[in-house]
Coordinates of C-alpha atoms in Angstrom, one line a residue:
Chain A
M1 CA 22.0 -10.5 10.9
S2 CA 25.1 -12.1 12.3
K3 CA 24.0 -11.3 15.8
T4 CA 24.3 -14.2 18.1
T5 CA 22.3 -12.9 21.0
P6 CA 18.7 -14.0 20.5
P7 CA 16.0 -11.4 20.6
P8 CA 14.7 -10.9 24.2
A9 CA 11.4 -12.3 25.3
E10 CA 10.6 -8.9 26.8
F11 CA 12.2 -5.5 27.6
E12 CA 13.5 -4.1 30.9
A13 CA 11.2 -1.6 32.7
E14 CA 13.8 1.1 32.2
F15 CA 13.6 0.8 28.5
I16 CA 9.8 0.5 28.4
N17 CA 9.3 3.5 30.7
G18 CA 11.9 5.6 28.7
L19 CA 10.1 4.8 25.5
K20 CA 6.7 5.6 27.0
T21 CA 8.0 9.0 28.1
I22 CA 9.4 9.8 24.7
F23 CA 6.3 8.5 22.8
E24 CA 3.5 9.8 25.0
E25 CA 5.0 13.0 26.2
K26 CA 8.0 14.3 24.3
I27 CA 6.4 13.8 20.9
V28 CA 3.9 16.5 21.6
F29 CA 1.5 15.7 18.8
N30 CA 1.0 12.2 20.2
Q31 CA -0.2 13.8 23.4
V32 CA -2.7 15.9 21.4
L33 CA -3.9 12.6 19.9
G34 CA -4.0 11.0 23.3
L35 CA -1.9 8.2 22.1
K36 CA -0.9 5.6 24.7
I37 CA 1.3 2.5 24.5
T38 CA -0.6 -0.6 25.8
S39 CA 1.9 -3.3 24.9
L40 CA 5.6 -3.2 23.8
L41 CA 7.1 -6.4 22.7
P42 CA 10.2 -6.9 20.5
D43 CA 8.1 -8.2 17.6
R44 CA 4.9 -6.2 18.0
V45 CA 3.5 -3.2 19.7
A46 CA 0.0 -2.0 20.6
G47 CA -1.5 1.4 21.6
R48 CA -4.9 3.0 22.2
I49 CA -6.6 6.4 21.7
D50 CA -9.9 7.5 23.2
M51 CA -12.4 9.2 21.0
K52 CA -12.9 12.9 21.9
H53 CA -14.4 16.0 20.3
Q54 CA -11.0 17.3 19.2
L55 CA -10.5 14.3 16.9
V56 CA -13.7 14.6 14.9
G57 CA -13.4 14.6 11.1
H58 CA -16.9 14.2 10.0
Y59 CA -19.2 16.7 11.7
S60 CA -22.5 14.9 11.2
H61 CA -21.4 11.4 12.3
N62 CA -18.9 12.0 15.1
R63 CA -16.4 10.1 13.0
V64 CA -12.7 10.2 13.8
H65 CA -10.7 12.3 11.2
G66 CA -8.8 10.3 8.7
G67 CA -5.7 12.3 9.6
V68 CA -6.0 11.0 13.2
I69 CA -5.8 7.5 11.8
S70 CA -2.8 8.2 9.6
A71 CA -1.0 10.1 12.4
C72 CA -1.6 7.3 14.9
L73 CA -0.5 4.5 12.4
D74 CA 2.6 6.4 11.4
A75 CA 3.5 6.8 15.1
M76 CA 2.8 3.1 15.8
G77 CA 4.9 2.0 12.8
G78 CA 7.8 4.0 14.2
L79 CA 7.3 2.5 17.6
A80 CA 7.3 -1.0 16.2
C81 CA 10.7 -0.1 14.5
M82 CA 12.0 1.2 17.8
A83 CA 11.0 -2.0 19.5
A84 CA 12.7 -4.1 16.8
I85 CA 15.8 -2.0 16.9
G86 CA 15.8 -2.1 20.7
A87 CA 15.6 -5.9 20.6
R88 CA 18.6 -6.0 18.2
H89 CA 20.8 -4.0 20.5
M90 CA 20.2 -5.6 23.9
D91 CA 23.9 -5.4 24.4
E92 CA 23.6 -1.7 24.8
A93 CA 22.3 0.0 28.0
P94 CA 18.6 1.0 27.8
E95 CA 19.5 4.7 27.7
Q96 CA 21.8 4.2 24.8
R97 CA 19.1 2.2 22.9
L98 CA 16.6 5.0 23.5
H99 CA 18.9 7.4 21.8
R100 CA 18.3 5.5 18.6
F101 CA 14.7 6.7 18.5
A102 CA 15.9 10.2 17.6
K103 CA 17.4 8.9 14.3
L104 CA 14.3 7.1 13.2
G105 CA 12.4 8.7 10.3
T106 CA 9.4 7.8 8.1
I107 CA 10.2 7.4 4.5
D108 CA 6.6 6.8 3.3
L109 CA 3.3 5.7 4.5
R110 CA 0.1 4.1 3.0
I111 CA -3.2 4.1 4.8
D112 CA -6.3 2.1 3.6
Y113 CA -9.5 3.4 5.1
L114 CA -11.8 0.4 5.2
R115 CA -14.7 1.4 7.5
P116 CA -16.0 4.6 9.2
G117 CA -14.0 5.3 12.4
I118 CA -16.8 5.4 14.9
S119 CA -16.0 4.0 18.3
E120 CA -15.5 5.0 22.0
Y121 CA -11.8 4.1 21.7
F122 CA -9.5 2.6 19.1
D123 CA -6.9 -0.1 19.4
L124 CA -3.7 0.2 17.3
H125 CA -1.3 -2.6 16.4
A126 CA 2.0 -2.5 14.5
E127 CA 4.6 -5.0 13.6
V128 CA 7.9 -4.9 11.6
M129 CA 7.8 -7.1 8.5
R130 CA 11.5 -6.7 7.9
L131 CA 14.2 -4.8 9.8
G132 CA 17.2 -4.1 7.5
S133 CA 20.4 -2.2 8.4
R134 CA 19.0 0.9 6.7
V135 CA 15.3 0.5 6.1
A136 CA 12.4 -1.2 8.1
S137 CA 9.0 -2.0 6.7
T138 CA 6.0 -2.2 8.9
R139 CA 2.3 -3.1 8.9
M140 CA -0.3 -1.4 11.1
E141 CA -3.9 -1.8 12.1
F142 CA -6.6 0.5 13.5
R143 CA -9.4 -1.3 15.2
G144 CA -12.7 -0.3 16.9
A145 CA -13.6 -1.2 20.5
D146 CA -15.4 -4.3 19.2
G147 CA -12.2 -5.4 17.4
K148 CA -13.4 -4.6 13.9
L149 CA -10.7 -3.7 11.5
L150 CA -11.3 0.0 10.5
S151 CA -8.1 0.9 8.7
T152 CA -4.8 -0.7 7.7
G153 CA -1.4 0.9 7.1
A154 CA 2.0 0.1 5.7
G155 CA 5.2 2.2 6.2
A156 CA 8.9 2.3 5.4
Y157 CA 11.2 3.9 7.9
I158 CA 14.9 4.9 7.9
V159 CA 16.7 3.2 10.7
S160 CA 20.4 3.4 11.7
Chain B
M1 CA -18.6 14.0 -18.8
S2 CA -21.6 14.9 -20.9
K3 CA -22.0 18.2 -19.0
T4 CA -22.4 21.1 -21.3
T5 CA -21.9 23.9 -18.7
P6 CA -18.1 24.6 -18.8
P7 CA -16.2 24.6 -15.4
P8 CA -16.4 28.0 -13.8
A9 CA -13.4 30.3 -13.6
E10 CA -14.2 30.8 -9.9
F11 CA -16.7 30.0 -7.3
E12 CA -19.3 32.3 -5.7
A13 CA -18.6 33.8 -2.3
E14 CA -21.4 31.8 -0.7
F15 CA -19.9 28.5 -1.8
I16 CA -16.4 29.5 -0.7
N17 CA -17.5 30.8 2.7
G18 CA -19.6 27.7 3.2
L19 CA -16.7 25.4 2.4
K20 CA -14.4 27.4 4.7
T21 CA -16.8 27.0 7.6
I22 CA -17.1 23.3 7.1
F23 CA -13.4 22.8 6.5
E24 CA -11.9 25.1 9.1
E25 CA -14.5 24.8 11.9
K26 CA -16.9 21.9 11.6
I27 CA -14.1 19.4 10.9
V28 CA -12.8 19.9 14.4
F29 CA -9.5 18.2 13.9
N30 CA -8.6 20.6 11.1
Q31 CA -9.1 23.3 13.7
V32 CA -6.6 21.5 16.1
L33 CA -4.1 21.5 13.2
G34 CA -4.8 25.1 12.5
L35 CA -5.6 24.4 8.9
K36 CA -6.8 27.3 6.8
I37 CA -7.8 27.6 3.1
T38 CA -5.8 30.1 1.2
S39 CA -7.1 29.5 -2.3
L40 CA -10.0 27.6 -3.7
L41 CA -10.2 27.2 -7.4
P42 CA -12.1 24.5 -9.4
D43 CA -8.9 22.8 -10.5
R44 CA -6.6 23.4 -7.5
V45 CA -6.7 24.4 -3.9
A46 CA -4.2 25.7 -1.4
G47 CA -4.0 25.9 2.4
R48 CA -1.6 26.8 5.2
I49 CA -0.7 25.8 8.8
D50 CA 1.4 27.7 11.2
M51 CA 4.0 25.7 13.2
K52 CA 3.2 25.5 16.9
H53 CA 4.3 23.5 19.9
Q54 CA 1.3 21.2 19.7
L55 CA 2.4 19.9 16.3
V56 CA 5.9 18.8 17.3
G57 CA 6.9 15.3 16.3
H58 CA 10.6 15.3 17.0
Y59 CA 11.4 16.6 20.4
S60 CA 15.0 17.6 19.7
H61 CA 14.5 19.4 16.4
N62 CA 11.2 21.1 16.7
R63 CA 10.1 19.2 13.7
V64 CA 6.5 18.9 12.7
H65 CA 5.0 15.4 13.3
G66 CA 4.7 13.2 10.2
G67 CA 1.1 12.7 11.2
V68 CA 0.4 16.4 10.9
I69 CA 1.6 16.2 7.4
S70 CA -0.5 13.1 6.5
A71 CA -3.5 14.6 8.2
C72 CA -3.2 18.0 6.4
L73 CA -2.6 16.3 3.0
D74 CA -5.5 14.0 3.4
A75 CA -7.7 17.0 4.3
M76 CA -6.4 19.0 1.3
G77 CA -6.9 16.1 -1.1
G78 CA -10.5 15.9 0.1
L79 CA -10.9 19.7 -0.4
A80 CA -9.6 19.4 -3.9
C81 CA -12.2 16.8 -4.7
M82 CA -14.9 19.0 -3.2
A83 CA -13.8 21.9 -5.4
A84 CA -13.8 19.6 -8.5
I85 CA -17.2 18.3 -7.6
G86 CA -18.5 21.8 -6.9
A87 CA -17.3 22.9 -10.4
R88 CA -19.1 19.9 -12.0
H89 CA -22.4 20.8 -10.4
M90 CA -22.6 24.6 -10.9
D91 CA -26.3 24.1 -11.9
E92 CA -27.0 23.3 -8.3
A93 CA -27.4 26.0 -5.6
P94 CA -24.3 26.6 -3.4
E95 CA -25.9 25.0 -0.4
Q96 CA -26.9 21.9 -2.3
R97 CA -23.3 21.6 -3.6
L98 CA -22.0 21.9 -0.1
H99 CA -24.1 18.9 1.0
R100 CA -21.9 16.8 -1.3
F101 CA -19.0 17.2 1.1
A102 CA -20.7 15.0 3.6
K103 CA -20.6 12.1 1.2
L104 CA -16.9 12.3 0.4
G105 CA -14.6 9.7 1.9
T106 CA -10.9 8.8 1.7
I107 CA -10.3 5.4 0.2
D108 CA -6.5 5.4 0.7
L109 CA -3.6 7.8 1.1
R110 CA 0.1 7.7 0.4
I111 CA 2.6 10.1 1.9
D112 CA 6.3 10.5 0.9
Y113 CA 8.4 12.3 3.4
L114 CA 11.2 13.9 1.5
R115 CA 12.8 16.4 3.9
P116 CA 12.5 17.3 7.6
G117 CA 9.4 19.5 8.3
I118 CA 11.1 22.5 9.9
S119 CA 9.6 25.9 9.1
E120 CA 7.6 28.7 10.6
Y121 CA 4.6 27.8 8.5
F122 CA 3.7 25.3 5.8
D123 CA 2.0 25.8 2.5
L124 CA -0.2 23.0 1.2
H125 CA -1.4 22.4 -2.4
A126 CA -3.7 19.8 -3.9
E127 CA -5.1 19.0 -7.3
V128 CA -7.4 16.4 -8.7
M129 CA -5.7 14.2 -11.3
R130 CA -8.9 12.5 -12.3
L131 CA -12.5 13.0 -11.2
G132 CA -14.7 9.9 -12.1
S133 CA -18.3 9.3 -11.2
R134 CA -17.3 7.1 -8.2
V135 CA -13.6 7.7 -7.5
A136 CA -11.3 10.7 -7.6
S137 CA -7.5 10.6 -7.5
T138 CA -5.5 13.5 -6.1
R139 CA -1.9 14.7 -5.7
M140 CA -0.8 16.9 -2.8
E141 CA 2.3 18.9 -1.7
F142 CA 3.6 20.1 1.6
R143 CA 6.1 23.0 1.3
G144 CA 8.1 25.1 3.7
A145 CA 7.9 28.9 4.0
D146 CA 10.8 29.1 1.5
G147 CA 8.8 27.0 -1.0
K148 CA 10.9 23.9 -0.6
L149 CA 9.0 20.7 -1.2
L150 CA 9.0 18.7 2.1
S151 CA 6.4 16.0 1.4
T152 CA 4.2 14.8 -1.3
G153 CA 1.0 12.8 -1.2
A154 CA -1.4 10.9 -3.4
G155 CA -4.9 9.9 -2.4
A156 CA -8.0 8.1 -3.8
Y157 CA -11.5 9.3 -2.6
I158 CA -15.0 8.1 -2.9
V159 CA -17.2 10.7 -4.5
S160 CA -20.9 10.5 -5.4
Chain C
M1 CA 25.5 17.3 -0.4
S2 CA 28.9 18.9 0.1
K3 CA 29.9 18.0 -3.4
T4 CA 31.4 20.9 -5.2
T5 CA 31.3 19.5 -8.8
P6 CA 28.0 20.8 -10.2
P7 CA 25.6 18.3 -11.8
P8 CA 26.5 17.7 -15.5
A9 CA 24.3 19.2 -18.2
E10 CA 24.4 15.8 -19.9
F11 CA 26.1 12.4 -19.7
E12 CA 28.9 11.0 -21.8
A13 CA 27.9 8.5 -24.6
E14 CA 29.8 5.7 -22.8
F15 CA 27.6 6.1 -19.7
I16 CA 24.4 6.4 -21.7
N17 CA 25.2 3.4 -23.9
G18 CA 26.2 1.3 -20.9
L19 CA 23.0 2.2 -19.1
K20 CA 20.9 1.4 -22.2
T21 CA 22.5 -2.1 -22.4
I22 CA 21.9 -2.9 -18.8
F23 CA 18.3 -1.5 -18.8
E24 CA 17.1 -2.7 -22.2
E25 CA 18.9 -6.0 -22.4
K26 CA 20.5 -7.3 -19.2
I27 CA 17.3 -6.7 -17.2
V28 CA 15.5 -9.5 -19.2
F29 CA 12.0 -8.6 -18.1
N30 CA 12.4 -5.1 -19.4
Q31 CA 13.1 -6.7 -22.8
V32 CA 9.8 -8.7 -22.4
L33 CA 8.0 -5.4 -21.8
G34 CA 9.8 -3.9 -24.8
L35 CA 11.0 -1.0 -22.6
K36 CA 13.3 1.5 -24.3
I37 CA 15.1 4.6 -23.0
T38 CA 14.2 7.7 -25.0
S39 CA 15.9 10.4 -22.9
L40 CA 18.4 10.2 -20.1
L41 CA 19.2 13.5 -18.3
P42 CA 20.6 13.9 -14.8
D43 CA 17.3 15.2 -13.5
R44 CA 14.7 13.3 -15.5
V45 CA 14.5 10.3 -17.7
A46 CA 12.0 9.1 -20.3
G47 CA 11.1 5.8 -22.0
R48 CA 8.6 4.2 -24.3
I49 CA 6.8 0.9 -24.8
D50 CA 4.8 -0.2 -27.9
M51 CA 1.5 -1.9 -27.3
K52 CA 1.5 -5.5 -28.3
H53 CA -0.7 -8.6 -27.8
Q54 CA 1.6 -10.0 -25.0
L55 CA 0.9 -7.0 -22.8
V56 CA -2.9 -7.3 -22.9
G57 CA -4.6 -7.2 -19.5
H58 CA -8.3 -6.8 -20.4
Y59 CA -9.3 -9.3 -23.1
S60 CA -12.3 -7.4 -24.3
H61 CA -10.8 -3.9 -24.7
N62 CA -7.2 -4.6 -25.8
R63 CA -6.2 -2.7 -22.7
V64 CA -2.6 -2.9 -21.3
H65 CA -2.3 -5.0 -18.1
G66 CA -2.0 -2.9 -14.9
G67 CA 1.1 -5.0 -14.1
V68 CA 2.8 -3.7 -17.3
I69 CA 2.2 -0.2 -16.0
S70 CA 3.5 -1.0 -12.5
A71 CA 6.5 -2.9 -13.9
C72 CA 7.4 -0.1 -16.3
L73 CA 7.1 2.7 -13.7
D74 CA 9.1 0.7 -11.2
A75 CA 11.9 0.3 -13.8
M76 CA 11.7 4.0 -14.8
G77 CA 11.9 5.2 -11.2
G78 CA 15.0 3.0 -10.8
L79 CA 16.5 4.5 -13.9
A80 CA 15.8 8.0 -12.7
C81 CA 17.7 7.2 -9.5
M82 CA 20.5 5.8 -11.5
A83 CA 20.7 9.0 -13.5
A84 CA 20.7 11.1 -10.4
I85 CA 23.4 8.9 -8.8
G86 CA 25.4 9.0 -12.0
A87 CA 25.3 12.8 -11.9
R88 CA 26.4 12.9 -8.3
H89 CA 29.5 10.8 -9.1
M90 CA 30.8 12.4 -12.3
D91 CA 34.3 12.2 -10.7
E92 CA 34.2 8.4 -11.3
A93 CA 34.8 6.7 -14.6
P94 CA 31.5 5.8 -16.5
E95 CA 32.1 2.1 -15.9
Q96 CA 32.5 2.6 -12.2
R97 CA 29.3 4.6 -12.1
L98 CA 27.4 1.9 -14.0
H99 CA 28.4 -0.6 -11.2
R100 CA 26.3 1.4 -8.9
F101 CA 23.2 0.2 -10.7
A102 CA 23.6 -3.3 -9.3
K103 CA 23.2 -2.0 -5.7
L104 CA 19.9 -0.1 -6.4
G105 CA 16.7 -1.7 -5.0
T106 CA 13.1 -0.7 -4.8
I107 CA 11.8 -0.3 -1.3
D108 CA 8.2 0.3 -2.2
L109 CA 6.0 1.5 -5.0
R110 CA 2.6 3.1 -5.4
I111 CA 0.7 3.2 -8.7
D112 CA -2.5 5.2 -9.3
Y113 CA -4.5 4.0 -12.3
L114 CA -6.3 7.1 -13.6
R115 CA -7.6 6.1 -17.1
P116 CA -7.7 2.9 -19.2
G117 CA -4.3 2.1 -20.8
I118 CA -5.4 2.0 -24.4
S119 CA -2.9 3.4 -27.0
E120 CA -0.5 2.4 -29.8
Y121 CA 2.4 3.2 -27.6
F122 CA 3.0 4.7 -24.1
D123 CA 5.5 7.3 -23.0
L124 CA 7.0 7.0 -19.5
H125 CA 8.6 9.8 -17.5
A126 CA 10.4 9.7 -14.1
E127 CA 12.1 12.2 -11.9
V128 CA 13.9 12.0 -8.5
M129 CA 12.1 14.2 -5.9
R130 CA 14.9 13.7 -3.4
L131 CA 18.2 11.8 -3.5
G132 CA 19.6 11.1 -0.1
S133 CA 22.6 9.2 0.9
R134 CA 20.6 6.0 1.6
V135 CA 17.1 6.5 0.1
A136 CA 15.8 8.2 -3.1
S137 CA 12.1 9.2 -3.7
T138 CA 10.8 9.3 -7.3
R139 CA 7.6 10.3 -9.2
M140 CA 6.6 8.6 -12.4
E141 CA 4.1 9.1 -15.2
F142 CA 2.6 6.8 -17.8
R143 CA 1.1 8.6 -20.8
G144 CA -0.7 7.6 -24.0
A145 CA 0.4 8.5 -27.5
D146 CA -1.8 11.7 -27.3
G147 CA 0.0 12.8 -24.2
K148 CA -2.9 12.0 -21.9
L149 CA -1.9 11.0 -18.3
L150 CA -3.0 7.4 -17.8
S151 CA -1.3 6.4 -14.6
T152 CA 1.1 8.0 -12.0
G153 CA 3.5 6.4 -9.7
A154 CA 5.7 7.1 -6.7
G155 CA 8.6 5.0 -5.4
A156 CA 11.2 4.8 -2.7
Y157 CA 14.6 3.2 -3.6
I158 CA 17.7 2.1 -1.7
V159 CA 20.8 3.8 -3.0
S160 CA 24.4 3.6 -1.8
Chain D
M1 CA -25.4 -6.3 2.7
S2 CA -29.0 -7.2 2.9
K3 CA -28.2 -10.5 1.3
T4 CA -29.7 -13.5 3.3
T5 CA -27.9 -16.2 1.4
P6 CA -24.7 -17.0 3.3
P7 CA -21.4 -16.9 1.5
P8 CA -20.7 -20.4 -0.1
A9 CA -18.1 -22.7 1.4
E10 CA -16.8 -23.2 -2.1
F11 CA -17.5 -22.4 -5.7
E12 CA -18.9 -24.7 -8.4
A13 CA -16.5 -26.2 -10.9
E14 CA -18.0 -24.2 -13.7
F15 CA -17.3 -20.9 -12.0
I16 CA -13.7 -22.0 -11.1
N17 CA -12.9 -23.3 -14.5
G18 CA -14.3 -20.2 -16.2
L19 CA -12.3 -17.9 -13.9
K20 CA -9.2 -19.9 -14.6
T21 CA -9.6 -19.6 -18.3
I22 CA -10.1 -15.8 -18.0
F23 CA -7.2 -15.4 -15.6
E24 CA -4.6 -17.7 -17.0
E25 CA -5.3 -17.4 -20.7
K26 CA -7.5 -14.5 -21.8
I27 CA -5.5 -12.0 -19.7
V28 CA -2.5 -12.5 -22.0
F29 CA 0.1 -10.8 -19.8
N30 CA -0.7 -13.2 -16.9
Q31 CA 0.3 -16.0 -19.4
V32 CA 3.6 -14.2 -20.1
L33 CA 4.1 -14.2 -16.3
G34 CA 3.1 -17.9 -16.1
L35 CA 0.6 -17.0 -13.4
K36 CA -1.6 -20.0 -12.3
I37 CA -4.4 -20.2 -9.8
T38 CA -3.7 -22.8 -7.1
S39 CA -6.7 -22.1 -4.8
L40 CA -9.9 -20.1 -5.2
L41 CA -12.1 -19.7 -2.1
P42 CA -14.6 -17.0 -1.4
D43 CA -12.5 -15.3 1.2
R44 CA -9.0 -15.9 -0.1
V45 CA -7.2 -17.0 -3.3
A46 CA -3.7 -18.3 -4.0
G47 CA -1.5 -18.6 -7.1
R48 CA 2.0 -19.6 -8.2
I49 CA 4.6 -18.6 -10.8
D50 CA 7.7 -20.5 -11.7
M51 CA 11.0 -18.6 -11.9
K52 CA 12.2 -18.4 -15.5
H53 CA 14.8 -16.5 -17.5
Q54 CA 12.2 -14.0 -18.9
L55 CA 11.4 -12.8 -15.5
V56 CA 14.9 -11.8 -14.4
G57 CA 15.2 -8.2 -13.1
H58 CA 18.7 -8.3 -11.7
Y59 CA 21.2 -9.7 -14.1
S60 CA 23.9 -10.6 -11.6
H61 CA 21.7 -12.4 -9.1
N62 CA 19.0 -14.1 -11.1
R63 CA 16.5 -12.2 -9.1
V64 CA 12.9 -11.8 -10.2
H65 CA 12.0 -8.3 -11.6
G66 CA 10.2 -6.1 -9.1
G67 CA 7.7 -5.5 -11.9
V68 CA 6.9 -9.2 -12.0
I69 CA 6.0 -9.0 -8.3
S70 CA 3.8 -5.9 -8.7
A71 CA 2.1 -7.4 -11.8
C72 CA 1.4 -10.7 -10.0
L73 CA 0.1 -9.0 -6.8
D74 CA -2.1 -6.6 -8.8
A75 CA -3.6 -9.6 -10.7
M76 CA -4.0 -11.6 -7.4
G77 CA -5.8 -8.7 -5.7
G78 CA -8.2 -8.5 -8.6
L79 CA -8.8 -12.2 -8.4
A80 CA -9.5 -12.0 -4.7
C81 CA -12.1 -9.3 -5.5
M82 CA -13.6 -11.5 -8.2
A83 CA -13.9 -14.4 -5.7
A84 CA -15.6 -12.1 -3.1
I85 CA -17.9 -10.7 -5.7
G86 CA -18.7 -14.2 -7.0
A87 CA -19.6 -15.3 -3.4
R88 CA -21.9 -12.3 -3.0
H89 CA -23.8 -13.2 -6.1
M90 CA -24.4 -16.9 -5.8
D91 CA -28.0 -16.4 -6.9
E92 CA -26.7 -15.6 -10.4
A93 CA -25.6 -18.3 -12.8
P94 CA -21.8 -18.9 -13.0
E95 CA -21.6 -17.4 -16.4
Q96 CA -23.4 -14.3 -15.3
R97 CA -21.0 -14.0 -12.3
L98 CA -18.0 -14.3 -14.6
H99 CA -19.1 -11.3 -16.6
R100 CA -18.6 -9.2 -13.5
F101 CA -14.8 -9.7 -14.0
A102 CA -14.9 -7.5 -17.0
K103 CA -16.0 -4.5 -14.9
L104 CA -13.3 -4.8 -12.3
G105 CA -10.5 -2.2 -12.3
T106 CA -7.5 -1.4 -10.1
I107 CA -7.7 2.1 -8.6
D108 CA -4.3 1.9 -7.0
L109 CA -1.6 -0.4 -5.7
R110 CA 1.2 -0.4 -3.2
I111 CA 4.0 -2.9 -3.1
D112 CA 6.6 -3.3 -0.3
Y113 CA 9.7 -5.1 -1.4
L114 CA 11.0 -6.8 1.7
R115 CA 13.6 -9.4 0.6
P116 CA 15.3 -10.3 -2.7
G117 CA 13.0 -12.4 -4.9
I118 CA 15.2 -15.4 -5.4
S119 CA 13.5 -18.8 -5.5
E120 CA 12.6 -21.7 -7.9
Y121 CA 8.9 -20.7 -7.7
F122 CA 6.8 -18.1 -5.8
D123 CA 3.5 -18.5 -4.0
L124 CA 1.0 -15.7 -4.1
H125 CA -1.8 -15.0 -1.7
A126 CA -4.6 -12.4 -1.7
E127 CA -7.6 -11.6 0.5
V128 CA -10.2 -8.9 0.5
M129 CA -10.1 -6.7 3.6
R130 CA -13.4 -5.1 2.7
L131 CA -15.8 -5.4 -0.2
G132 CA -18.1 -2.4 -0.6
S133 CA -20.7 -1.7 -3.2
R134 CA -18.2 0.4 -5.2
V135 CA -14.7 -0.2 -3.9
A136 CA -12.8 -3.3 -2.5
S137 CA -9.6 -3.2 -0.5
T138 CA -7.2 -6.1 -0.7
R139 CA -3.9 -7.4 0.8
M140 CA -1.5 -9.6 -1.0
E141 CA 1.7 -11.6 -0.2
F142 CA 4.5 -12.9 -2.4
R143 CA 6.4 -15.8 -0.8
G144 CA 9.4 -17.9 -1.8
A145 CA 9.3 -21.7 -2.1
D146 CA 10.4 -21.9 1.5
G147 CA 7.4 -19.9 2.6
K148 CA 9.5 -16.7 3.4
L149 CA 7.6 -13.5 2.9
L150 CA 9.4 -11.6 0.1
S151 CA 6.9 -8.8 -0.7
T152 CA 3.6 -7.5 0.4
G153 CA 0.9 -5.5 -1.4
A154 CA -2.2 -3.5 -0.8
G155 CA -4.7 -2.5 -3.5
A156 CA -8.0 -0.7 -4.0
Y157 CA -10.3 -1.9 -6.8
I158 CA -13.5 -0.6 -8.5
V159 CA -16.2 -3.2 -8.3
S160 CA -19.8 -2.9 -9.5

């Protein structure tokens, strides 16, 4: 990066609110999952989902479906990319930066299921390991209410 | 495998119906996805989901959410394991074989997103590459209504 | 692709020989592995390695090291990309097309180890599932002399 | 784990030396890579390789081959499993614990290539995210001499 403007310590409310609207409402399936952004920093993002009947994957243990985990971690990895891209383009107006979200796409995703997903709610974390001009690599975590690491993820995303 | 009973050409109706009930109803999140079994053979399984508003991931293109793809392919890989396990234990009563589903768990999952998921419905395919005594490896495909390959997946599952 | 030239049925000797020299000699570690190209078609490529003492991973079984498998499949996935890129740019001179190899890079790789790698030699196959303008996705296979599938791979590559 | 003996703070010299002999010498391909153990603790392990001509992957940049990275990270993930298994069985004699290495096998591996592997030497790190009775999940890192993160890995291993 030949950029001379340093990454911002934090984002403007307009950018954060815009990103929340896209992420929590316009991406309809995130709404089905009940996925909420809890923290949005240039270098890491966090989110949360509450456990509910709809998300059950294992009928006898009230365990969250593995697909809920993969869906949430894919979404969080994308959000981390969006934060990193946003931080790189602070010279653009918030609205212009938000348009960049539409161009983001997952190339591939890996999820490791470590422990059964049983909890009242789950905390999700994602960070960008490297943001290139074409591809970004991310790491994600899915934790129980007690902080225990339940699943981890890694993803590659097309950025532009 | 020291088993002498050959794998069956097809399953009994009782086993198929039992598996459908578990997969399409008891696994609640599969119901949210609208995931249906269309074929259940010992060596390969197929399913389908219809596109609907709830599954949208990209607001401006009516594209299916990447998490829907990962969730469906995880579920289909597990179903393929269940069919392979079922075929290995034809000496057990159908009900007994169905109990084995409860012990199945995904170890890890990889999804490659090849093309945008835009279609009226999607056809899903899964097969077991190797069924060991402790771990099974699967390959999955996510195709559009025109048969075009949109995403591929690979998974490892704990079996017992 | 808006290209009107159809993909070629096969490549010119100059391109094939140039690619062999790069792949089998200039990429020094491929030489350490003993990796040879056995077939180079626009839509799929094949290679072979002979088992030798240097490649042993499991001292008590004379089994090939898992890292040999991952290294070979990474290399073969890259070769498949190169063939696909070569086929897309048949309007360029062979030498010019060969320069494109230098820009290729692996984004990520997944290997599934299905069965112990014990064989006199191994046959490797790779094909491009999708070639985009920036990213290519590939699938690879690692087979024993008897044709048995021992490992599978999937990779994402930066192309340009 | 119903084990009452706590994990040891560190291993006995006999166990460490035995593991070094297996890892650095008996696994012949590790010797080709020049892979050395630099730290062996119950909860994390570290290693190093020196850059050398044999390991070149990109002829024009003296870059390490992606397959060297995947091979080293696969080996390091296995070593981390072995350390975790060793710590779980401190009631056994060192020699008996070392026999457990022979039963270890990689189920699958994912490598993310973040930055070009150009350095005089590389430092490798691995830790076990979860050690189950049948499967262990690991995370690995491949860093340059300046500490920069060049590649990351995740693996699943059969343990017993």
